[in-house]
Amino acid sequence: MEKTLILLKPDCVQQKIVGKVIARFEEAGFTIRANKMIQLTDDVLREHYAHIAEFPFYPSVEEFMKETPVVALVLEADGIIDTMREMLGVTDCLEADAGTIRADWGSKEDGKNKMCNIAHASDSAEAAEVEIKRFFSEDEVFSY
Ligand code: ADP
């Protein structure tokens, strides 16, 4: 079994589609192991997005990710990291395959299509381990 860290971003919260996105995860058979709402800060964003922090677009990502609290989840299933990245679609919502979460609900607006893309999902098992610890303490992740 594999776990992944999901953040439902402010554009997801603002559109009031948190329930729809989580329903899609549950319909896929994923198990919810942890869930809470978090207001992100500059410090945690700089850590979480260290790989893009030097790009010119980073300050706008930081502002966007603080617009509302985000909904964080730990989900579990066999091979969930790859399955989830497929369900989400590529970063640019205009390029994402039809039927993916980013194609269905992400921004198609010029300048926002690469940023306002509904959800973050861990891109490897190593990243998932670090990211789950970043947002959840051990007693917040349930193994029922
Ligand atoms: P992903 O979330 O698809 O794994 P990255 O890790 O490359 O993508 O980037 C992290 C986040 O930064 C993206 O989800 C998106 O919100 C934002 N982002 C990435 N590239 C751009 C860009 N060129 N312009 C604006 N925002 C971007």
mmCIF file of C-alpha atoms and ligand atoms in Angstrom:
data_model
loop_
_atom_site.group_PDB
_atom_site.id
_atom_site.type_symbol
_atom_site.label_atom_id
_atom_site.label_comp_id
_atom_site.label_asym_id
_atom_site.label_seq_id
_atom_site.Cartn_x
_atom_site.Cartn_y
_atom_site.Cartn_z
ATOM 1 C CA MET A 1 0.000 0.000 0.000
ATOM 2 C CA GLU A 2 1.202 3.489 -0.872
ATOM 3 C CA LYS A 3 0.268 6.863 0.583
ATOM 4 C CA THR A 4 0.196 10.283 -1.071
ATOM 5 C CA LEU A 5 -0.212 13.845 0.184
ATOM 6 C CA ILE A 6 -2.921 15.934 -1.432
ATOM 7 C CA LEU A 7 -3.511 19.651 -1.038
ATOM 8 C CA LEU A 8 -6.802 20.972 -2.413
ATOM 9 C CA LYS A 9 -5.707 24.462 -3.414
ATOM 10 C CA PRO A 10 -7.527 27.783 -2.885
ATOM 11 C CA ASP A 11 -9.111 27.646 -6.373
ATOM 12 C CA CYS A 12 -10.725 24.339 -5.381
ATOM 13 C CA VAL A 13 -11.969 25.780 -2.069
ATOM 14 C CA GLN A 14 -13.215 28.997 -3.759
ATOM 15 C CA GLN A 15 -15.174 27.065 -6.400
ATOM 16 C CA LYS A 16 -16.759 24.953 -3.616
ATOM 17 C CA ILE A 17 -15.802 21.713 -5.348
ATOM 18 C CA VAL A 18 -13.853 20.170 -2.442
ATOM 19 C CA GLY A 19 -16.618 17.563 -2.050
ATOM 20 C CA LYS A 20 -16.676 16.753 -5.763
ATOM 21 C CA VAL A 21 -12.901 16.237 -5.884
ATOM 22 C CA ILE A 22 -12.920 14.070 -2.756
ATOM 23 C CA ALA A 23 -15.855 12.086 -4.189
ATOM 24 C CA ARG A 24 -13.727 11.335 -7.234
ATOM 25 C CA PHE A 25 -10.965 10.028 -4.933
ATOM 26 C CA GLU A 26 -13.401 7.834 -2.999
ATOM 27 C CA GLU A 27 -14.973 6.529 -6.224
ATOM 28 C CA ALA A 28 -11.464 5.512 -7.315
ATOM 29 C CA GLY A 29 -11.297 3.379 -4.164
ATOM 30 C CA PHE A 30 -8.706 5.451 -2.297
ATOM 31 C CA THR A 31 -8.811 5.316 1.506
ATOM 32 C CA ILE A 32 -8.737 8.589 3.466
ATOM 33 C CA ARG A 33 -6.083 8.271 6.187
ATOM 34 C CA ALA A 34 -5.955 11.940 7.238
ATOM 35 C CA ASN A 35 -7.767 15.191 6.468
ATOM 36 C CA LYS A 36 -7.676 18.784 7.746
ATOM 37 C CA MET A 37 -7.836 22.417 6.661
ATOM 38 C CA ILE A 38 -4.621 24.443 6.900
ATOM 39 C CA GLN A 39 -3.731 28.106 6.296
ATOM 40 C CA LEU A 40 -0.377 27.936 4.489
ATOM 41 C CA THR A 41 2.408 30.370 5.362
ATOM 42 C CA ASP A 42 5.357 31.714 3.373
ATOM 43 C CA ASP A 43 7.728 29.466 5.345
ATOM 44 C CA VAL A 44 5.927 26.208 4.688
ATOM 45 C CA LEU A 45 5.335 27.150 1.045
ATOM 46 C CA ARG A 46 9.009 27.894 0.530
ATOM 47 C CA GLU A 47 9.783 24.419 1.866
ATOM 48 C CA HIS A 48 7.015 22.644 -0.048
ATOM 49 C CA TYR A 49 7.793 24.428 -3.310
ATOM 50 C CA ALA A 50 11.600 24.633 -2.906
ATOM 51 C CA HIS A 51 12.017 23.216 -6.454
ATOM 52 C CA ILE A 52 10.249 26.250 -7.983
ATOM 53 C CA ALA A 53 11.178 28.942 -5.424
ATOM 54 C CA GLU A 54 13.761 30.544 -7.731
ATOM 55 C CA PHE A 55 11.450 30.856 -10.741
ATOM 56 C CA PRO A 56 10.045 34.309 -11.568
ATOM 57 C CA PHE A 57 6.460 33.051 -11.201
ATOM 58 C CA TYR A 58 7.052 31.820 -7.621
ATOM 59 C CA PRO A 59 5.804 34.964 -5.785
ATOM 60 C CA SER A 60 2.431 34.675 -7.537
ATOM 61 C CA VAL A 61 2.201 30.991 -6.582
ATOM 62 C CA GLU A 62 2.910 31.957 -2.961
ATOM 63 C CA GLU A 63 0.141 34.587 -3.021
ATOM 64 C CA PHE A 64 -2.302 32.189 -4.688
ATOM 65 C CA MET A 65 -1.657 29.375 -2.216
ATOM 66 C CA LYS A 66 -2.442 31.721 0.718
ATOM 67 C CA GLU A 67 -5.732 33.091 -0.711
ATOM 68 C CA THR A 68 -7.798 30.703 1.434
ATOM 69 C CA PRO A 69 -6.916 27.764 3.672
ATOM 70 C CA VAL A 70 -6.206 24.549 1.756
ATOM 71 C CA VAL A 71 -7.649 21.093 2.434
ATOM 72 C CA ALA A 72 -4.895 18.570 3.102
ATOM 73 C CA LEU A 73 -5.423 14.815 2.823
ATOM 74 C CA VAL A 74 -3.417 11.650 3.093
ATOM 75 C CA LEU A 75 -4.859 9.021 0.760
ATOM 76 C CA GLU A 76 -3.854 5.402 0.420
ATOM 77 C CA ALA A 77 -4.122 2.715 -2.274
ATOM 78 C CA ASP A 78 -1.891 0.381 -4.257
ATOM 79 C CA GLY A 79 0.152 2.478 -6.690
ATOM 80 C CA ILE A 80 -1.716 5.645 -5.692
ATOM 81 C CA ILE A 81 1.134 8.052 -6.500
ATOM 82 C CA ASP A 82 1.100 7.291 -10.227
ATOM 83 C CA THR A 83 -2.676 6.793 -10.392
ATOM 84 C CA MET A 84 -3.261 10.121 -8.661
ATOM 85 C CA ARG A 85 -0.888 12.038 -10.952
ATOM 86 C CA GLU A 86 -2.814 10.558 -13.905
ATOM 87 C CA MET A 87 -6.183 11.488 -12.380
ATOM 88 C CA LEU A 88 -4.917 15.015 -11.755
ATOM 89 C CA GLY A 89 -3.410 15.652 -15.198
ATOM 90 C CA VAL A 90 -0.363 17.750 -16.071
ATOM 91 C CA THR A 91 0.427 21.110 -14.427
ATOM 92 C CA ASP A 92 -1.013 23.240 -17.257
ATOM 93 C CA CYS A 93 -4.813 22.868 -17.161
ATOM 94 C CA LEU A 94 -5.018 23.663 -20.886
ATOM 95 C CA GLU A 95 -2.708 20.726 -21.633
ATOM 96 C CA ALA A 96 -4.297 18.255 -19.193
ATOM 97 C CA ASP A 97 -6.034 15.223 -20.726
ATOM 98 C CA ALA A 98 -9.834 15.339 -20.939
ATOM 99 C CA GLY A 99 -11.503 13.874 -17.886
ATOM 100 C CA THR A 100 -8.674 14.739 -15.506
ATOM 101 C CA ILE A 101 -9.328 16.901 -12.446
ATOM 102 C CA ARG A 102 -7.204 19.760 -13.788
ATOM 103 C CA ALA A 103 -8.884 19.645 -17.234
ATOM 104 C CA ASP A 104 -12.353 19.530 -15.661
ATOM 105 C CA TRP A 105 -11.979 22.219 -12.993
ATOM 106 C CA GLY A 106 -8.606 24.005 -13.379
ATOM 107 C CA SER A 107 -8.280 27.547 -14.708
ATOM 108 C CA LYS A 108 -8.372 28.038 -18.492
ATOM 109 C CA GLU A 109 -7.599 31.748 -18.037
ATOM 110 C CA ASP A 110 -4.408 33.009 -19.663
ATOM 111 C CA GLY A 111 -1.764 33.479 -16.953
ATOM 112 C CA LYS A 112 -3.646 31.287 -14.462
ATOM 113 C CA ASN A 113 -3.835 28.030 -16.391
ATOM 114 C CA LYS A 114 -0.438 26.821 -15.112
ATOM 115 C CA MET A 115 -0.995 28.002 -11.525
ATOM 116 C CA CYS A 116 -4.641 27.536 -10.527
ATOM 117 C CA ASN A 117 -4.799 23.793 -11.037
ATOM 118 C CA ILE A 118 -6.994 22.567 -8.161
ATOM 119 C CA ALA A 119 -4.712 20.143 -6.344
ATOM 120 C CA HIS A 120 -1.200 19.163 -5.400
ATOM 121 C CA ALA A 121 -0.224 15.474 -5.279
ATOM 122 C CA SER A 122 3.133 13.977 -4.272
ATOM 123 C CA ASP A 123 5.228 12.964 -7.295
ATOM 124 C CA SER A 124 7.187 10.073 -5.732
ATOM 125 C CA ALA A 125 7.170 7.797 -2.696
ATOM 126 C CA GLU A 126 10.129 9.729 -1.246
ATOM 127 C CA ALA A 127 8.333 13.060 -1.694
ATOM 128 C CA ALA A 128 5.131 11.624 -0.195
ATOM 129 C CA GLU A 129 6.941 10.561 2.970
ATOM 130 C CA VAL A 130 8.444 14.023 3.487
ATOM 131 C CA GLU A 131 5.239 15.871 2.525
ATOM 132 C CA ILE A 132 2.970 13.806 4.799
ATOM 133 C CA LYS A 133 5.275 14.635 7.741
ATOM 134 C CA ARG A 134 5.287 18.292 6.691
ATOM 135 C CA PHE A 135 1.511 18.630 7.098
ATOM 136 C CA PHE A 136 0.453 15.902 9.566
ATOM 137 C CA SER A 137 1.698 14.638 12.897
ATOM 138 C CA GLU A 138 1.838 10.845 13.319
ATOM 139 C CA ASP A 139 -1.328 10.731 15.448
ATOM 140 C CA GLU A 140 -3.307 12.567 12.737
ATOM 141 C CA VAL A 141 -2.748 9.759 10.201
ATOM 142 C CA PHE A 142 -5.159 6.908 10.941
ATOM 143 C CA SER A 143 -4.555 3.218 10.221
ATOM 144 C CA TYR A 144 -8.088 1.923 10.924
HETATM 145 P P1 ADP B 1 2.858 19.969 -10.276
HETATM 146 O O1 ADP B 1 1.961 20.577 -9.216
HETATM 147 O O2 ADP B 1 2.092 19.599 -11.516
HETATM 148 O O3 ADP B 1 3.699 18.819 -9.749
HETATM 149 P P2 ADP B 1 5.236 21.722 -10.196
HETATM 150 O O4 ADP B 1 5.727 20.943 -9.026
HETATM 151 O O5 ADP B 1 6.136 21.890 -11.358
HETATM 152 O O6 ADP B 1 3.849 21.118 -10.764
HETATM 153 O O7 ADP B 1 4.820 23.201 -9.722
HETATM 154 C C1 ADP B 1 4.177 23.401 -8.494
HETATM 155 C C2 ADP B 1 3.017 24.364 -8.685
HETATM 156 O O8 ADP B 1 3.517 25.660 -9.054
HETATM 157 C C3 ADP B 1 2.044 24.001 -9.812
HETATM 158 O O9 ADP B 1 1.075 23.040 -9.432
HETATM 159 C C4 ADP B 1 1.411 25.342 -10.117
HETATM 160 O O10 ADP B 1 0.427 25.704 -9.153
HETATM 161 C C5 ADP B 1 2.619 26.271 -9.971
HETATM 162 N N1 ADP B 1 3.325 26.457 -11.265
HETATM 163 C C6 ADP B 1 4.155 25.585 -11.885
HETATM 164 N N2 ADP B 1 4.632 26.099 -13.043
HETATM 165 C C7 ADP B 1 4.074 27.335 -13.159
HETATM 166 C C8 ADP B 1 4.172 28.403 -14.135
HETATM 167 N N3 ADP B 1 4.939 28.275 -15.229
HETATM 168 N N4 ADP B 1 3.459 29.527 -13.932
HETATM 169 C C9 ADP B 1 2.687 29.675 -12.816
HETATM 170 N N5 ADP B 1 2.575 28.725 -11.857
HETATM 171 C C10 ADP B 1 3.244 27.563 -12.024
#
